[in-house]
PDB file of C-alpha atoms in Angstrom:
ATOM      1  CA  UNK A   1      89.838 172.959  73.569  1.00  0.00           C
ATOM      2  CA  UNK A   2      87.588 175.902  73.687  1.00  0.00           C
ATOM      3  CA  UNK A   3      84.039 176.079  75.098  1.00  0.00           C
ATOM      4  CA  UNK A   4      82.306 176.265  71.484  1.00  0.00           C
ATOM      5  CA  UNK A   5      84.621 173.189  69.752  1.00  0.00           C
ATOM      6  CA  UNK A   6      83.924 171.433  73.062  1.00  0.00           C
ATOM      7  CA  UNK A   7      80.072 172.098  72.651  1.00  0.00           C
ATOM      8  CA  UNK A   8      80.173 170.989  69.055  1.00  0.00           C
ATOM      9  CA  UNK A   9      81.729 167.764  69.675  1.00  0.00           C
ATOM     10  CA  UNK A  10      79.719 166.962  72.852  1.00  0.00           C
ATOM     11  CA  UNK A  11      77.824 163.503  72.485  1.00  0.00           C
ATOM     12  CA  UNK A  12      75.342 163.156  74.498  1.00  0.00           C
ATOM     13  CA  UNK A  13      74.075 159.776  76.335  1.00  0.00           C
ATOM     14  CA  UNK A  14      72.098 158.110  73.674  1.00  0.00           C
ATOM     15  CA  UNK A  15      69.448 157.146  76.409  1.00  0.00           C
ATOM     16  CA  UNK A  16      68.490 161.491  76.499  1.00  0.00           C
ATOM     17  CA  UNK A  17      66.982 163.383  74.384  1.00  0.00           C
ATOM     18  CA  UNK A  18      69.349 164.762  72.231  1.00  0.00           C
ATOM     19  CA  UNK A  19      67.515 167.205  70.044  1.00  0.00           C
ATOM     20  CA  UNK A  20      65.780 168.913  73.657  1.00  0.00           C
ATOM     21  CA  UNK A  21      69.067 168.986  74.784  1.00  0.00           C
ATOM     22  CA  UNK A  22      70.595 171.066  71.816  1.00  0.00           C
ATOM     23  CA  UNK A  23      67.737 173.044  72.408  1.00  0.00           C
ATOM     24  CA  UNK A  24      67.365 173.676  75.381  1.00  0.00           C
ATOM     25  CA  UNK A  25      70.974 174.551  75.902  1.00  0.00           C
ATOM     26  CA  UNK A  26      72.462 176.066  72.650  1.00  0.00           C
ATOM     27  CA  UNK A  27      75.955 174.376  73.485  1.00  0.00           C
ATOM     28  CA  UNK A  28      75.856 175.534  76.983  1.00  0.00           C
ATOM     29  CA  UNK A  29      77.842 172.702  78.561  1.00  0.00           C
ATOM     30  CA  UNK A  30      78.508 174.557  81.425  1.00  0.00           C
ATOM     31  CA  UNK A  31      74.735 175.324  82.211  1.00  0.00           C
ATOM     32  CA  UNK A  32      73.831 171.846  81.244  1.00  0.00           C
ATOM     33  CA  UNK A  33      75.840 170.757  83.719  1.00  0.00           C
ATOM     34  CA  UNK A  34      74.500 173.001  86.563  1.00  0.00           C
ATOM     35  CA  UNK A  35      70.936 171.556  85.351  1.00  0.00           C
ATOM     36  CA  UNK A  36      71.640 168.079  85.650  1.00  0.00           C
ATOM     37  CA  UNK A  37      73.689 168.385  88.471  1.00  0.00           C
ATOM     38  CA  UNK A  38      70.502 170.363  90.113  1.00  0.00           C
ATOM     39  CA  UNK A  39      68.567 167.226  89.060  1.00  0.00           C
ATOM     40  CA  UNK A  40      70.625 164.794  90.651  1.00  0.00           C
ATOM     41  CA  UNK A  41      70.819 166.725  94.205  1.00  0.00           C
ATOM     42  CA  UNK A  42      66.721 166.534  94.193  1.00  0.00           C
ATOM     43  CA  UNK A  43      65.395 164.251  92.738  1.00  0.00           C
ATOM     44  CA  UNK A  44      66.095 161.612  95.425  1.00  0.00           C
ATOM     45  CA  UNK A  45      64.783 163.384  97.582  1.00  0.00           C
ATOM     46  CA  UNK A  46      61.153 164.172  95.483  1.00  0.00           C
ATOM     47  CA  UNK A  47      61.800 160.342  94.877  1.00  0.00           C
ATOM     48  CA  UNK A  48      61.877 159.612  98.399  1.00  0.00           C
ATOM     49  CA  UNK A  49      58.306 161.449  99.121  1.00  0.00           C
ATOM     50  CA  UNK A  50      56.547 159.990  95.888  1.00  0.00           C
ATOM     51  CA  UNK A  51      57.205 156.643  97.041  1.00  0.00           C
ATOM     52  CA  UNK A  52      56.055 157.296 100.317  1.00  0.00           C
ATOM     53  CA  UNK A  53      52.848 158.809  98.925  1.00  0.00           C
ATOM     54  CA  UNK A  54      51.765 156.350  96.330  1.00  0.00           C
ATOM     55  CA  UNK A  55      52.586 153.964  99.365  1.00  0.00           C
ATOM     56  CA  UNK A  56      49.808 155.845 101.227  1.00  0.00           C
ATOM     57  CA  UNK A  57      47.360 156.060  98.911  1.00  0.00           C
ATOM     58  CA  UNK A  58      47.092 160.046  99.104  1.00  0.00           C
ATOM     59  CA  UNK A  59      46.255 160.894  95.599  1.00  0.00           C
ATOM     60  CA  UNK A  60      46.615 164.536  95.552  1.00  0.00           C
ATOM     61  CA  UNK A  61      50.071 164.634  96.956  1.00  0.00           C
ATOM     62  CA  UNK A  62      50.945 161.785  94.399  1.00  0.00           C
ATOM     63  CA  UNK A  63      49.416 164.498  91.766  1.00  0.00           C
ATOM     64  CA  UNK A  64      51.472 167.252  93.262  1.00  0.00           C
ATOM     65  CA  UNK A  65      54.583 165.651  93.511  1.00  0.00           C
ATOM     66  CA  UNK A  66      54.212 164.525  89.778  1.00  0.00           C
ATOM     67  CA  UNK A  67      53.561 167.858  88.385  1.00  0.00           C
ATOM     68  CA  UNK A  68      56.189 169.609  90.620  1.00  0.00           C
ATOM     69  CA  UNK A  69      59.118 167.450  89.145  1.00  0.00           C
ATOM     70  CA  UNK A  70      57.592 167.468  85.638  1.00  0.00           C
ATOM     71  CA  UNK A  71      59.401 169.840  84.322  1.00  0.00           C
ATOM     72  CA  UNK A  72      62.970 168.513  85.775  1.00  0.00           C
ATOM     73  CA  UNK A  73      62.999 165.943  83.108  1.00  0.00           C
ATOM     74  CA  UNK A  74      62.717 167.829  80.141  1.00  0.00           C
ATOM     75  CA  UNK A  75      65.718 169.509  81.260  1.00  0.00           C
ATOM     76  CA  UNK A  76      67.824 166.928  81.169  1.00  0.00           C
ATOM     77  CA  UNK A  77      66.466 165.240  78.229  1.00  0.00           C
ATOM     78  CA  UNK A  78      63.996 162.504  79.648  1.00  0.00           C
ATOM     79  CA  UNK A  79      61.080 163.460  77.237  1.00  0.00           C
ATOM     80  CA  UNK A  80      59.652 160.108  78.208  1.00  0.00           C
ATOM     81  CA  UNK A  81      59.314 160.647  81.984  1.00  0.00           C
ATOM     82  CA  UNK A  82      57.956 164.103  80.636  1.00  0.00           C
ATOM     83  CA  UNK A  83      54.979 162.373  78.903  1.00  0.00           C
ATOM     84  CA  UNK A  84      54.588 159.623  81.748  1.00  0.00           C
ATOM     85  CA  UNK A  85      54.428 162.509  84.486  1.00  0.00           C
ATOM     86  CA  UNK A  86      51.799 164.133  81.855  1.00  0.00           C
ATOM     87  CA  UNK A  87      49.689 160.737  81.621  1.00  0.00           C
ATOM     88  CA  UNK A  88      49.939 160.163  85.369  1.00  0.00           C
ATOM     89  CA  UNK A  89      48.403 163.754  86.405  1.00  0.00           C
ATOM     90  CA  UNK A  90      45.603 163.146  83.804  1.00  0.00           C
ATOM     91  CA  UNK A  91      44.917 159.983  85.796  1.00  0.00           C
ATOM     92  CA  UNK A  92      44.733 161.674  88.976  1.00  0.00           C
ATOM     93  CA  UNK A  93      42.842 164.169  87.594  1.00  0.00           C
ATOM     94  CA  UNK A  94      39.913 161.695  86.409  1.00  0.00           C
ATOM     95  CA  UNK A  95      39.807 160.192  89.723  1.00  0.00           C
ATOM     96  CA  UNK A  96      38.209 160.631  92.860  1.00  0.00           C
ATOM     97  CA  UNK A  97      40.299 158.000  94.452  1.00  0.00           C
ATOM     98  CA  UNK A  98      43.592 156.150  94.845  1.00  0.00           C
ATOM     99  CA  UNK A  99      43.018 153.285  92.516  1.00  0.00           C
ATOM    100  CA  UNK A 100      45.151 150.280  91.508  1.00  0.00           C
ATOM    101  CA  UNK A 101      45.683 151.575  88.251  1.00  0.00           C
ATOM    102  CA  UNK A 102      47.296 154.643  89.318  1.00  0.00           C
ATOM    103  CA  UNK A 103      49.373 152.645  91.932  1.00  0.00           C
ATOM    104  CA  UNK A 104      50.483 150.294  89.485  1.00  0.00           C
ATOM    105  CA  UNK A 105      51.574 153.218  86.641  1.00  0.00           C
ATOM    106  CA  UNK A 106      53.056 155.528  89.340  1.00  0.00           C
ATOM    107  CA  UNK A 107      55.550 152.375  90.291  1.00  0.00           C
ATOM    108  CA  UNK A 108      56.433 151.305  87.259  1.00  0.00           C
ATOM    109  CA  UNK A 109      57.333 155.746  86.970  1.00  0.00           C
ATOM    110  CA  UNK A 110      59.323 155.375  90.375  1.00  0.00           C
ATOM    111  CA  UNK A 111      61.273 153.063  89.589  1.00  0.00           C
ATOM    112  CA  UNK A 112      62.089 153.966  85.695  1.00  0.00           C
ATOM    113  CA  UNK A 113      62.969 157.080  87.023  1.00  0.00           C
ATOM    114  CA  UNK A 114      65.509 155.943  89.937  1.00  0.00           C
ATOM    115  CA  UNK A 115      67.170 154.067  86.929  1.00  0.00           C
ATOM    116  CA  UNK A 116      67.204 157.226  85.055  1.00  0.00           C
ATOM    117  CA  UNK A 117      68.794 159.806  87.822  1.00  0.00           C
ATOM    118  CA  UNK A 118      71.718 156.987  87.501  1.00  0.00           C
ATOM    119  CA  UNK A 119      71.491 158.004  83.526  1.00  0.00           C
ATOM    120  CA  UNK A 120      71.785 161.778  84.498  1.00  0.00           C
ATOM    121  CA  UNK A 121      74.321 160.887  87.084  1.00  0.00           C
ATOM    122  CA  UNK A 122      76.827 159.577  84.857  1.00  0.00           C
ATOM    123  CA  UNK A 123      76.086 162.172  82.293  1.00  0.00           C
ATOM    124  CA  UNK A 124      76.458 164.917  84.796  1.00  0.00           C
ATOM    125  CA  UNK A 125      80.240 163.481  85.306  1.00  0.00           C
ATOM    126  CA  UNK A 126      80.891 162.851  81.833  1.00  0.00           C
ATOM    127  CA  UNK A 127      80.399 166.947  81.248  1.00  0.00           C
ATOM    128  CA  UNK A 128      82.210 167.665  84.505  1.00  0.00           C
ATOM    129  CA  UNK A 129      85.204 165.573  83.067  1.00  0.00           C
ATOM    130  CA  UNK A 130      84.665 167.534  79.943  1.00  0.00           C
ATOM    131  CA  UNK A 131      84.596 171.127  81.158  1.00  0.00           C
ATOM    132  CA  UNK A 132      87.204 170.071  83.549  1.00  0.00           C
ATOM    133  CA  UNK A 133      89.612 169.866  79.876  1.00  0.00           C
ATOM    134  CA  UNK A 134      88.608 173.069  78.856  1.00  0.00           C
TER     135      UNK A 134
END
């Protein structure tokens, strides 16, 4: 199967964003891949330090973190975690202080997005397996 019949027939994970997706990469399966396979490499890792920083109560890293990975989810189709990063920065931003509030919303973001890199995970094999038949 060629690259273009491939892209054309290429159904994405019903739990992504498929119209940012087309979008965002035109039927490039092979750069869509590279993207989400990007993703998955570091976003344990920024996972890792968020956790440890809403755990300390340092709001300004929290803020940082969040606005540094931001844009990671839009390119693999998580416009949800795109507006909850969005919401959480404008929380930080109105506060002068770690609050429970922002505790309680950043967890509930954690851990909906460790769920999600298993999403992109999975995905990111599914086009390997494709491209690999090409």
């Amino acid at each position: 199967m060629d690259m273009d019949t491939l892209a054309e027939n290429y159904i994405y994970s019903s739990d992504l964003d498929q119209d940012i997706l087309a979008e965002t990469y035109e039927g490039d399966l092979e750069y869509m891949h590279c993207m989400f396979e990007t993703f998955v490499e570091t976003i344990e890792e920024e996972i890792q330090l968020l956790a440890k920083v809403i755990e300390a109560k340092r709001l300004k890293e929290v803020r940082k973190i969040i606005h540094k990975i931001k844009p990671n989810f839009s390119m693999v189709g998580l416009t949800g975690h795109y507006q909850q990063a969005i919401t959480l920065e404008r929380l930080c931003d109105s506060l002068d202080a770690f609050s429970p509030e922002l505790e309680e919303k950043a967890v509930i973001f954690l851990n909906e997005v460790k769920t999600s890199r298993k999403i992109i995970h999975s995905e990111t094999q599914k086009l390997e397996q494709a491209l690999s038949n090409t």
